[in-house]
Amino acid sequence: MKAFYRAAAELLAPALEMDVSTVEGMLLRPPKPEMGDIGFPCFTLAKELKKAPPQIAGEVSAKLQAAEPFAEIKPVGPYVNFVISQKALIAATIDKALSSDWGRSDSGAGKTVVIDYSSPNIAKPLGVHHIRSTMIGAALSRLYAACGWKVETVNHLGDWGTNFGQLMVAYKNAEENGKNPGTDIDSQLKLYVEFHDLKDSNPAYEDQARGWFKKLEDGDEEAVRLWKIFVDESIKGLQTLYARLNVTFDHYTGESFFNDKMEATAKRIEEKGLLEESEDALVVKLEDVGIDTPCLIRKTDGATTYATRDLSAAEYRQSEYGFNKCLYVVANQQELHFRQVFSVLKKMGYDWAEGCEHVKFGMLSFGAGVFGEERTTGSTRKGNVIFLEDVLNRSVAKAREIIEDNARDDEVKNSAAELAEKVGVGAIIFTEFMQRRMKDVVFTWDKALNMQGESGPYLQYTHARLLSVIRKSGIDTNGADASKLASTLERGVLMSLLDFPASVERAVSENEPSIIAEYLLELCAVFNRMYSDKKNHQIITDDEALTKARVALVEAVRSTLSNGLALLGLAAPEKM
Ligand code: ARG
């Protein structure tokens, strides 16, 4: 689509005595396909030229000669509208949609983006709210890669803190009582709960936990040994889940990775004269950049902070990867933290800090009845947390019921378990993309598993259905003559296909994967409008050439759907 906008702007600019990019920025899509494919509004010129917009549209159109890629240039009310030629439209859609680089571009070639996502605090199972950062971040990493960026994905695990001291206390206590506490992720949760019970009976356990954490910080052999086990087991547990979600990371550099790097960072801050004492702590004041709360670098007891780790991490990422952009996919509650961190980096004189961006998102909550009583992201301790694994399992079980109830043949029935995993997990993943990321999400099963529309399973089902149409036709689309696809409805599908690469670009420029979800739903809607008009758009007809062209169109839509689902992290089942 972009190329066509540019071509229209290049034709218009000289006639209007304006520059190409200004004109390009004013172009829009006419509301109805019969009006044309690209429109230039003449309103803003009216004042300057002292003429009515429709008159300007008429005069400008008369000056322009339609040539490839346009078949027609015409005034429509106050607009100059362009109709893309069938030949150009086909070359940009059907011909490309069937190749493997459909939707890909090289707009990010030569640039590197670091994406920090998921990044949970470990030593307990993943709560369901982590799905947000995990899936938005994973989708962004695929989208940037599709646009030619070099992508470095980072899991900035919260793997350092007094909570490890707490686990150690509970672990040692169990051992002393002759029990053998496990160390896997489920055992860690038990230890966590046990510690809190201990502490409730005797507050001295709190001091013990601090003591163990101090030992860890001092490099005590036993403390370090236990910590390593807890971290490794935690990561193992995480990776089982990540595998189900189709998520991977290039780097697991958690908070502990920066233990030996913060001293130097703090020193650089000091050398730049930015470090100030405030109530016994060391801070960087940020009032001059409009942030009232100073950034805490070192606490009263000398301990470093979450912010110091992020400052070290940013320096490290820049020196290791030389990023142009560094995205932090983290809930909007941490907005102040990131504003502080980015401001300190800028004060330190790092130009590259301009490329740091907090990709925020709203809250995920569960209404009453979805998981028993009403719960948001509560405390692990009180059992108020909904674990991601439980949500996935529940969704897969529900998907399985739906599949078994509706299975039309034995093949589907026999693969119900495998299929349910794709659909159930896909349903949960897709809820992340049903709205702009800044919006809060209220999860319901009806929305997530709605087979009729606006859900992951619906898109997956549509994909399988298109594949079945292609399979049943038994047609080889090689050499199909797509110029036959000239009805308004067919043209609508072609125009919608044209939006795919542009949607990928837009999702990247706005860091908004939901744009892809919205696009795919729109594509399905436009396709269905054509498909359900059986009278005029039967896929299999007596006209062999027409049939071939229509099957090629179905194949192009299917390919787009499968590429789009993959970008979001959903599987595209072959049969459903
Ligand atoms: N571990 C943090 C949390 O769970 C999120 C870390 C985000 N990334 C970062 N570089 N601060 O709240």
Coordinates of C-alpha atoms and ligand atoms in Angstrom, one line a residue:
M1 CA 0.0 0.0 0.0
K2 CA 2.8 2.3 0.9
A3 CA 4.3 2.2 -2.6
F4 CA 0.9 3.2 -4.1
Y5 CA 0.6 6.1 -1.7
R6 CA 4.0 7.2 -2.7
A7 CA 3.1 6.9 -6.4
A8 CA -0.1 8.9 -5.9
A9 CA 1.8 11.6 -4.0
E10 CA 4.4 11.8 -6.7
L11 CA 1.7 12.5 -9.3
L12 CA -0.1 15.0 -7.2
A13 CA 2.8 17.0 -5.8
P14 CA 3.9 18.9 -8.9
A15 CA 0.2 19.6 -9.8
L16 CA -0.3 21.1 -6.4
E17 CA 3.1 22.7 -6.0
M18 CA 3.5 20.9 -2.8
D19 CA 6.2 18.5 -1.7
V20 CA 5.8 14.7 -2.0
S21 CA 5.9 13.7 1.6
T22 CA 3.4 16.4 2.7
V23 CA 1.0 15.2 0.1
E24 CA 1.7 11.6 1.0
G25 CA 0.8 12.4 4.7
M26 CA -2.6 13.7 3.6
L27 CA -3.7 10.7 1.6
L28 CA -6.4 8.4 2.9
R29 CA -8.6 5.5 2.0
P30 CA -12.0 6.4 0.6
P31 CA -14.8 4.9 2.7
K32 CA -16.3 2.9 -0.2
P33 CA -14.4 0.8 -2.7
E34 CA -16.4 2.2 -5.6
M35 CA -15.0 5.6 -4.9
G36 CA -11.5 4.6 -5.5
D37 CA -8.5 3.2 -3.5
I38 CA -6.6 6.3 -2.5
G39 CA -8.1 9.8 -1.9
F40 CA -6.6 13.2 -1.6
P41 CA -8.8 15.7 0.3
C42 CA -8.8 19.2 -1.1
F43 CA -10.2 21.0 2.0
T44 CA -7.0 22.6 3.2
L45 CA -6.3 24.1 -0.2
A46 CA -9.7 25.7 -0.4
K47 CA -8.8 28.7 1.7
E48 CA -5.5 29.4 -0.1
L49 CA -7.0 29.0 -3.6
K50 CA -10.2 30.7 -2.7
K51 CA -12.2 27.9 -4.4
A52 CA -14.6 25.3 -3.3
P53 CA -13.0 21.9 -2.6
P54 CA -15.0 20.0 -5.3
Q55 CA -13.9 22.5 -7.9
I56 CA -10.2 22.1 -6.9
A57 CA -10.7 18.3 -7.0
G58 CA -12.1 18.6 -10.5
E59 CA -9.3 20.9 -11.8
V60 CA -6.5 18.8 -10.2
S61 CA -7.9 15.5 -11.6
A62 CA -8.1 17.1 -15.1
K63 CA -4.4 17.9 -14.9
L64 CA -3.4 14.3 -14.1
Q65 CA -3.0 11.5 -16.5
A66 CA -3.7 8.0 -15.2
A67 CA -0.8 5.6 -15.8
E68 CA 0.4 2.4 -14.1
P69 CA 0.0 1.7 -11.2
F70 CA -3.3 3.6 -11.6
A71 CA -6.1 2.8 -13.9
E72 CA -8.1 6.0 -13.2
I73 CA -7.8 9.3 -11.4
K74 CA -11.2 11.0 -10.8
P75 CA -12.8 13.7 -8.7
V76 CA -15.2 12.4 -6.1
G77 CA -16.8 15.3 -4.3
P78 CA -14.0 17.2 -2.5
Y79 CA -11.5 14.5 -3.2
V80 CA -9.1 13.5 -5.9
N81 CA -9.4 9.7 -6.0
F82 CA -7.0 7.1 -7.5
V83 CA -8.0 3.6 -8.6
I84 CA -5.2 1.1 -8.6
S85 CA -4.9 -0.9 -11.8
Q86 CA -5.9 -4.5 -11.6
K87 CA -2.4 -5.5 -12.9
A88 CA -0.6 -3.6 -10.2
L89 CA -3.0 -4.8 -7.5
I90 CA -2.4 -8.4 -8.4
A91 CA 1.3 -8.0 -8.6
A92 CA 1.4 -6.5 -5.1
T93 CA -0.9 -9.1 -3.5
I94 CA -1.7 -12.6 -4.9
D95 CA 1.7 -12.8 -6.6
K96 CA 3.5 -11.9 -3.4
A97 CA 1.2 -13.6 -0.8
L98 CA 2.2 -17.0 -2.0
S99 CA 5.9 -16.4 -1.5
S100 CA 7.7 -16.9 1.8
D101 CA 8.6 -13.3 2.4
W102 CA 5.0 -12.0 2.3
G103 CA 4.7 -9.3 4.8
R104 CA 8.4 -8.9 5.3
S105 CA 10.4 -5.8 4.5
D106 CA 13.8 -4.4 5.0
S107 CA 12.8 -1.2 6.6
G108 CA 14.8 -2.0 9.7
A109 CA 17.9 -3.3 7.9
G110 CA 21.1 -2.4 9.6
K111 CA 19.3 -1.5 12.9
T112 CA 19.3 -3.4 16.1
V113 CA 16.5 -3.6 18.7
V114 CA 16.8 -5.1 22.2
I115 CA 13.5 -6.3 23.6
D116 CA 13.2 -6.9 27.3
Y117 CA 10.1 -8.9 28.0
S118 CA 8.5 -11.4 30.3
S119 CA 11.2 -10.8 32.9
P120 CA 9.3 -12.2 35.9
N121 CA 10.5 -12.3 39.4
I122 CA 11.3 -15.9 39.9
A123 CA 11.3 -18.5 42.7
K124 CA 7.6 -18.9 42.2
P125 CA 5.4 -20.1 39.3
L126 CA 4.5 -17.7 36.6
G127 CA 1.3 -15.8 37.4
V128 CA -1.2 -15.4 34.6
H129 CA -0.6 -11.6 34.4
H130 CA 2.9 -12.4 33.0
I131 CA 1.2 -13.5 29.8
R132 CA 0.9 -9.8 28.9
S133 CA 4.5 -8.9 28.8
T134 CA 5.5 -12.3 27.5
M135 CA 3.2 -12.4 24.5
I136 CA 3.3 -8.7 23.6
G137 CA 7.1 -8.9 23.7
A138 CA 7.3 -12.1 21.7
A139 CA 5.1 -10.7 19.0
L140 CA 7.1 -7.5 18.8
S141 CA 10.3 -9.4 18.5
R142 CA 8.8 -11.4 15.5
L143 CA 7.4 -8.2 14.0
Y144 CA 10.7 -6.3 14.2
A145 CA 12.5 -9.3 12.7
A146 CA 9.9 -9.3 9.8
C147 CA 10.9 -5.7 9.1
G148 CA 14.6 -6.6 8.9
W149 CA 15.7 -5.5 12.3
K150 CA 18.4 -7.4 14.1
V151 CA 16.5 -8.5 17.3
E152 CA 18.1 -9.3 20.7
T153 CA 15.5 -10.7 23.1
V154 CA 16.3 -10.4 26.8
N155 CA 14.7 -12.0 29.9
H156 CA 15.7 -9.6 32.7
L157 CA 14.7 -12.1 35.4
G158 CA 14.1 -10.9 39.0
D159 CA 16.6 -13.5 40.3
W160 CA 18.1 -11.6 43.2
G161 CA 16.5 -10.4 46.4
T162 CA 15.5 -11.2 50.0
N163 CA 12.9 -13.7 48.8
F164 CA 15.8 -16.1 48.1
G165 CA 16.8 -15.7 51.8
Q166 CA 13.2 -16.7 52.7
L167 CA 13.3 -19.8 50.6
M168 CA 16.6 -20.8 52.2
V169 CA 15.1 -20.4 55.7
A170 CA 12.2 -22.6 54.8
Y171 CA 14.4 -25.1 53.1
K172 CA 16.8 -25.4 56.0
N173 CA 14.0 -25.6 58.5
A174 CA 12.4 -28.5 56.6
E175 CA 15.8 -30.2 56.4
E176 CA 16.3 -29.8 60.1
N177 CA 12.9 -31.4 60.7
G178 CA 14.0 -34.5 58.7
K179 CA 12.0 -33.6 55.6
N180 CA 13.4 -33.5 52.2
P181 CA 12.2 -30.3 50.6
G182 CA 12.3 -30.4 46.8
T183 CA 13.8 -27.6 44.8
D184 CA 11.6 -27.7 41.7
I185 CA 9.3 -24.8 40.9
D186 CA 6.3 -26.3 42.8
S187 CA 8.5 -27.1 45.8
Q188 CA 9.7 -23.5 45.7
L189 CA 6.1 -22.3 46.0
K190 CA 5.6 -24.6 49.0
L191 CA 8.7 -23.2 50.6
Y192 CA 7.5 -19.7 50.0
V193 CA 4.2 -20.4 51.7
E194 CA 5.9 -22.3 54.5
F195 CA 8.2 -19.4 55.2
H196 CA 5.3 -17.0 55.6
D197 CA 3.7 -19.4 58.0
L198 CA 6.9 -19.6 60.0
K199 CA 7.2 -15.9 60.0
D200 CA 3.7 -15.5 61.3
S201 CA 4.5 -17.7 64.2
N202 CA 7.8 -16.1 64.9
P203 CA 8.9 -12.8 63.4
A204 CA 12.6 -13.8 64.1
Y205 CA 12.4 -15.8 60.9
E206 CA 12.3 -12.6 59.0
D207 CA 15.8 -11.7 60.4
Q208 CA 17.0 -15.1 59.5
A209 CA 15.9 -14.6 55.9
R210 CA 17.7 -11.3 55.7
G211 CA 20.7 -13.1 57.2
W212 CA 20.6 -15.7 54.5
F213 CA 20.3 -13.1 51.8
K214 CA 23.3 -11.2 53.3
K215 CA 25.2 -14.5 53.2
L216 CA 24.3 -14.8 49.5
E217 CA 25.5 -11.3 48.8
D218 CA 28.8 -12.1 50.6
G219 CA 29.3 -15.1 48.5
D220 CA 28.8 -17.8 51.2
E221 CA 29.2 -21.2 49.6
E222 CA 26.0 -22.8 50.9
A223 CA 23.9 -19.8 50.2
V224 CA 25.2 -19.5 46.6
R225 CA 24.8 -23.2 46.1
L226 CA 21.1 -23.1 47.1
W227 CA 20.5 -19.9 45.1
K228 CA 21.9 -21.5 42.0
I229 CA 19.7 -24.5 42.4
F230 CA 16.6 -22.4 42.9
V231 CA 17.4 -20.2 39.9
D232 CA 18.1 -23.1 37.6
E233 CA 14.9 -25.0 38.6
S234 CA 12.9 -21.8 38.2
I235 CA 14.2 -21.3 34.7
K236 CA 13.5 -24.9 33.9
G237 CA 9.9 -24.4 35.0
L238 CA 9.6 -21.2 33.0
Q239 CA 10.9 -22.8 29.9
T240 CA 8.3 -25.6 29.9
L241 CA 5.7 -22.8 29.8
Y242 CA 7.6 -20.7 27.3
A243 CA 7.7 -23.7 25.0
R244 CA 3.9 -24.0 25.0
L245 CA 3.7 -20.4 24.2
N246 CA 6.2 -20.6 21.4
V247 CA 8.5 -18.1 23.2
T248 CA 12.2 -18.0 23.3
F249 CA 15.0 -15.7 24.5
D250 CA 18.4 -14.9 23.1
H251 CA 19.6 -13.9 26.6
Y252 CA 18.7 -14.7 30.1
T253 CA 20.5 -11.9 31.8
G254 CA 18.6 -11.4 35.1
E255 CA 19.2 -8.9 37.8
S256 CA 21.9 -10.9 39.4
F257 CA 24.0 -10.6 36.2
F258 CA 24.6 -7.0 37.1
N259 CA 25.8 -7.6 40.6
D260 CA 29.4 -7.0 39.6
K261 CA 28.6 -4.2 37.2
M262 CA 26.7 -1.7 39.4
E263 CA 29.7 -0.4 41.3
A264 CA 31.2 0.9 38.0
T265 CA 27.8 2.4 37.0
A266 CA 27.4 4.2 40.3
K267 CA 30.9 5.5 39.9
R268 CA 30.2 6.9 36.5
I269 CA 27.1 8.6 37.9
E270 CA 29.2 10.1 40.7
E271 CA 31.9 11.2 38.3
K272 CA 29.3 13.1 36.2
G273 CA 28.4 14.9 39.5
L274 CA 24.9 13.6 39.5
L275 CA 24.9 11.7 42.7
E276 CA 23.5 13.4 45.8
E277 CA 22.9 12.4 49.3
S278 CA 19.3 12.5 50.5
E279 CA 18.2 11.1 53.8
D280 CA 21.3 9.0 54.0
A281 CA 20.6 7.4 50.6
L282 CA 22.3 8.3 47.3
V283 CA 20.0 9.6 44.6
V284 CA 20.0 11.4 41.3
K285 CA 17.6 14.3 41.5
L286 CA 15.4 14.8 38.5
E287 CA 13.2 17.8 39.3
D288 CA 14.9 19.7 36.4
V289 CA 13.4 17.3 34.0
G290 CA 10.0 17.4 35.6
I291 CA 10.2 14.3 37.8
D292 CA 9.7 15.0 41.4
T293 CA 10.8 11.7 42.8
P294 CA 14.6 11.3 42.7
C295 CA 16.0 8.1 41.3
L296 CA 17.3 5.9 44.1
I297 CA 20.8 4.6 43.4
R298 CA 21.9 3.3 46.7
K299 CA 19.8 2.7 49.8
T300 CA 20.6 3.8 53.3
D301 CA 22.2 0.4 54.1
G302 CA 24.4 0.6 51.0
A303 CA 22.3 -1.9 49.0
T304 CA 21.8 -1.2 45.3
T305 CA 18.4 -0.9 43.8
Y306 CA 16.2 -2.0 41.0
A307 CA 17.0 1.2 39.2
T308 CA 20.7 0.8 39.5
R309 CA 20.4 -2.6 38.0
D310 CA 18.5 -1.2 35.1
L311 CA 21.0 1.5 34.6
S312 CA 23.8 -1.1 34.4
A313 CA 21.7 -3.3 32.2
A314 CA 21.1 -0.4 29.7
E315 CA 24.8 0.3 29.6
Y316 CA 25.6 -3.3 29.1
R317 CA 23.0 -3.8 26.3
Q318 CA 24.4 -0.7 24.5
S319 CA 27.9 -1.9 24.7
E320 CA 27.1 -5.5 23.8
Y321 CA 24.5 -5.1 21.1
G322 CA 24.9 -1.4 20.0
F323 CA 21.1 -1.0 19.9
N324 CA 19.2 1.7 18.1
K325 CA 16.2 0.9 20.2
C326 CA 15.7 -0.8 23.5
L327 CA 12.1 -1.7 24.4
Y328 CA 11.0 -2.5 27.9
V329 CA 7.7 -4.4 27.7
V330 CA 6.5 -3.8 31.3
A331 CA 3.2 -3.0 32.9
N332 CA 2.3 0.7 33.1
Q333 CA 2.6 0.7 36.9
Q334 CA 6.4 0.9 36.3
E335 CA 6.1 4.1 34.3
L336 CA 7.8 6.3 36.9
H337 CA 10.7 3.8 37.2
F338 CA 11.4 3.9 33.5
R339 CA 11.1 7.6 33.3
Q340 CA 13.6 7.9 36.0
V341 CA 16.0 5.4 34.5
F342 CA 15.8 6.9 31.0
S343 CA 16.3 10.4 32.5
V344 CA 19.4 9.4 34.4
L345 CA 20.9 7.8 31.3
K346 CA 20.3 11.0 29.4
K347 CA 21.9 13.0 32.2
M348 CA 24.9 10.7 32.0
G349 CA 25.3 12.0 28.5
Y350 CA 24.2 8.9 26.6
D351 CA 22.7 9.9 23.3
W352 CA 21.5 6.3 22.7
A353 CA 19.2 6.7 25.7
E354 CA 16.8 8.4 23.2
G355 CA 16.2 4.9 21.8
C356 CA 15.0 3.5 25.1
E357 CA 11.3 3.1 25.3
H358 CA 8.8 1.8 27.9
V359 CA 6.3 -0.3 26.0
K360 CA 3.5 -0.2 28.6
F361 CA 0.3 -2.1 28.9
G362 CA -2.8 -2.2 31.1
M363 CA -4.0 -4.7 33.6
L364 CA -5.4 -8.2 33.0
S365 CA -8.2 -9.2 35.4
F366 CA -10.6 -12.0 35.8
G367 CA -14.2 -11.3 36.5
A368 CA -16.2 -13.3 39.1
G369 CA -16.8 -16.9 38.2
V370 CA -13.9 -17.2 35.7
F371 CA -11.7 -18.9 38.2
G372 CA -13.9 -19.2 41.2
E373 CA -14.2 -15.9 43.1
E374 CA -13.2 -12.6 41.6
R375 CA -9.5 -12.2 41.4
T376 CA -7.0 -9.9 40.0
T377 CA -3.3 -10.3 40.5
G378 CA -3.3 -10.9 44.2
S379 CA -0.6 -12.2 46.5
T380 CA 1.0 -15.6 45.9
R381 CA 0.9 -16.2 49.6
K382 CA -2.9 -16.1 50.0
G383 CA -3.3 -18.3 47.0
N384 CA -4.8 -15.3 45.3
V385 CA -2.6 -15.6 42.2
I386 CA -3.9 -17.4 39.2
F387 CA -1.0 -19.3 37.7
L388 CA -0.5 -19.1 34.0
E389 CA -0.1 -22.9 33.7
D390 CA -3.6 -23.5 35.2
V391 CA -5.2 -21.0 32.8
L392 CA -3.6 -22.7 29.8
N393 CA -4.6 -26.2 31.1
R394 CA -8.2 -25.0 31.7
S395 CA -8.4 -23.4 28.3
V396 CA -7.0 -26.5 26.6
A397 CA -9.6 -28.7 28.4
K398 CA -12.4 -26.4 27.3
A399 CA -11.1 -26.3 23.7
R400 CA -11.0 -30.0 23.7
E401 CA -14.7 -30.2 24.6
I402 CA -15.6 -27.8 21.8
I403 CA -13.5 -29.7 19.3
E404 CA -14.9 -33.1 20.2
D405 CA -18.5 -31.8 20.2
N406 CA -18.0 -30.4 16.7
A407 CA -15.6 -32.7 15.0
R408 CA -16.8 -33.6 11.6
D409 CA -14.5 -36.4 10.9
D410 CA -12.4 -39.1 12.6
E411 CA -9.2 -37.3 11.7
V412 CA -10.1 -34.3 13.7
K413 CA -11.4 -36.5 16.5
N414 CA -8.3 -38.5 16.7
S415 CA -6.0 -35.5 16.8
A416 CA -8.3 -33.7 19.4
A417 CA -5.6 -33.6 22.1
E418 CA -3.0 -32.0 19.9
L419 CA -5.5 -29.7 18.3
A420 CA -6.9 -28.6 21.7
E421 CA -3.4 -27.6 22.8
K422 CA -3.1 -25.3 19.7
V423 CA -6.5 -23.8 20.1
G424 CA -6.6 -23.6 23.9
V425 CA -3.2 -21.9 24.1
G426 CA -4.0 -19.8 21.0
A427 CA -7.2 -18.6 22.7
I428 CA -5.3 -17.3 25.7
I429 CA -2.5 -15.7 23.6
F430 CA -5.0 -13.9 21.3
T431 CA -6.7 -12.2 24.3
E432 CA -3.6 -10.2 24.6
F433 CA -4.2 -8.7 21.1
M434 CA -7.9 -8.1 21.2
Q435 CA -7.5 -4.4 22.2
R436 CA -4.8 -1.8 22.2
R437 CA -2.1 -2.8 24.8
M438 CA -2.7 0.2 27.1
K439 CA -6.3 -0.9 27.7
D440 CA -7.1 -3.0 30.7
V441 CA -8.3 -6.5 29.8
V442 CA -11.2 -8.3 31.5
F443 CA -10.8 -11.9 30.6
T444 CA -13.9 -14.1 30.0
W445 CA -14.0 -17.6 28.5
D446 CA -16.8 -16.6 26.2
K447 CA -14.6 -14.0 24.5
A448 CA -11.5 -16.1 24.5
L449 CA -13.1 -19.2 23.0
N450 CA -15.7 -17.6 20.8
M451 CA -15.7 -19.7 17.7
Q452 CA -17.9 -17.2 15.8
G453 CA -15.6 -14.2 15.7
E454 CA -13.0 -11.9 17.2
S455 CA -11.0 -14.7 18.8
G456 CA -7.9 -16.7 18.2
P457 CA -9.9 -20.0 17.7
Y458 CA -12.1 -18.2 15.1
L459 CA -9.0 -17.2 13.1
Q460 CA -7.6 -20.7 13.4
Y461 CA -10.9 -22.2 12.4
T462 CA -11.1 -19.9 9.4
H463 CA -7.6 -21.0 8.4
A464 CA -8.5 -24.6 8.5
R465 CA -11.7 -24.0 6.6
L466 CA -9.8 -22.2 3.8
L467 CA -7.4 -25.1 3.6
S468 CA -10.2 -27.5 3.2
V469 CA -11.7 -25.4 0.3
I470 CA -8.3 -25.6 -1.4
R471 CA -7.9 -29.3 -0.7
K472 CA -11.3 -30.1 -2.0
S473 CA -10.8 -28.1 -5.2
G474 CA -7.8 -30.3 -6.0
I475 CA -6.6 -27.5 -8.1
D476 CA -3.0 -26.5 -8.7
T477 CA -3.0 -22.7 -8.7
N478 CA 0.2 -22.4 -10.7
G479 CA -0.2 -20.0 -13.5
A480 CA -3.6 -18.7 -12.3
D481 CA -4.7 -15.6 -14.1
A482 CA -5.8 -13.3 -11.2
S483 CA -7.0 -10.6 -13.6
K484 CA -10.3 -12.5 -13.5
L485 CA -10.8 -11.4 -9.9
A486 CA -12.5 -8.1 -10.9
S487 CA -15.8 -8.0 -9.0
T488 CA -16.1 -5.4 -6.2
L489 CA -16.1 -8.1 -3.6
E490 CA -13.0 -9.8 -5.0
R491 CA -11.3 -6.5 -5.4
G492 CA -12.1 -5.8 -1.7
V493 CA -10.2 -9.0 -0.8
L494 CA -7.3 -7.9 -2.9
M495 CA -7.2 -4.5 -1.3
S496 CA -7.4 -6.1 2.2
L497 CA -4.4 -8.3 1.3
L498 CA -2.6 -5.2 0.3
D499 CA -2.9 -4.0 3.8
F500 CA -1.0 -6.8 5.3
P501 CA 2.6 -5.5 4.8
A502 CA 1.4 -2.1 5.8
S503 CA -0.1 -3.5 9.0
V504 CA 3.2 -5.2 9.9
E505 CA 5.0 -1.8 9.4
R506 CA 2.5 0.0 11.5
A507 CA 2.5 -2.6 14.3
V508 CA 6.3 -2.0 14.5
S509 CA 6.2 1.8 14.4
E510 CA 3.5 1.9 17.1
N511 CA 4.9 -1.2 19.1
E512 CA 1.3 -2.4 18.9
P513 CA 0.8 -6.1 17.8
S514 CA -2.9 -5.7 18.2
I515 CA -2.9 -4.0 14.8
I516 CA -2.1 -7.4 13.3
A517 CA -5.0 -9.1 15.2
E518 CA -7.4 -6.3 14.1
Y519 CA -6.1 -6.7 10.5
L520 CA -6.6 -10.5 10.4
L521 CA -10.2 -10.2 11.7
E522 CA -10.9 -7.5 9.0
L523 CA -9.3 -9.7 6.3
C524 CA -11.6 -12.6 7.4
A525 CA -14.6 -10.3 7.4
V526 CA -13.9 -9.0 3.9
F527 CA -13.2 -12.5 2.6
N528 CA -16.4 -13.9 4.2
R529 CA -18.4 -11.1 2.5
M530 CA -17.2 -12.5 -0.8
Y531 CA -17.4 -16.1 0.1
S532 CA -20.9 -16.0 1.4
D533 CA -22.1 -14.3 -1.8
K534 CA -22.4 -17.9 -3.2
K535 CA -24.5 -16.8 -6.1
N536 CA -21.8 -14.7 -7.7
H537 CA -18.6 -16.1 -6.0
Q538 CA -18.8 -19.8 -6.1
I539 CA -15.2 -20.9 -5.8
I540 CA -15.6 -24.0 -8.0
T541 CA -17.2 -23.0 -11.2
D542 CA -17.5 -24.4 -14.8
D543 CA -15.0 -21.8 -15.9
E544 CA -11.7 -23.5 -15.2
A545 CA -9.6 -20.3 -15.4
L546 CA -12.0 -18.5 -13.1
T547 CA -11.9 -21.4 -10.6
K548 CA -8.2 -21.4 -10.7
A549 CA -8.0 -17.6 -10.0
R550 CA -10.5 -17.9 -7.1
V551 CA -8.6 -20.8 -5.5
A552 CA -5.4 -18.7 -5.8
L553 CA -7.3 -16.0 -4.0
V554 CA -8.3 -18.4 -1.2
E555 CA -4.7 -19.6 -1.0
A556 CA -3.5 -16.0 -0.7
V557 CA -5.9 -15.3 2.2
R558 CA -4.9 -18.5 3.9
S559 CA -1.2 -17.7 3.6
T560 CA -1.8 -14.2 5.0
L561 CA -3.7 -15.7 7.9
S562 CA -1.1 -18.2 8.7
N563 CA 1.7 -15.6 8.5
G564 CA -0.2 -13.2 10.7
L565 CA -1.1 -15.9 13.3
A566 CA 2.6 -16.9 13.4
L567 CA 3.6 -13.3 14.1
L568 CA 1.3 -13.3 17.1
G569 CA 2.5 -16.7 18.3
L570 CA -0.6 -18.7 17.4
A571 CA -0.5 -22.0 15.5
A572 CA -2.5 -22.3 12.3
P573 CA -4.0 -25.8 12.4
E574 CA -4.5 -27.7 9.1
K575 CA -7.8 -29.2 10.1
M576 CA -10.4 -28.3 12.7
Ligands
ARG1 N1 10.9 -8.3 37.3 C1 10.2 -7.1 37.1 C2 8.8 -7.3 37.6 O1 8.3 -8.5 37.7 C3 10.1 -6.7 35.7 C4 11.4 -6.4 35.0 C5 11.2 -5.6 33.8 N2 12.4 -5.3 33.1 C6 13.3 -4.4 33.5 N3 14.4 -4.3 32.8 N4 13.1 -3.7 34.6 O2 8.1 -6.4 38.0

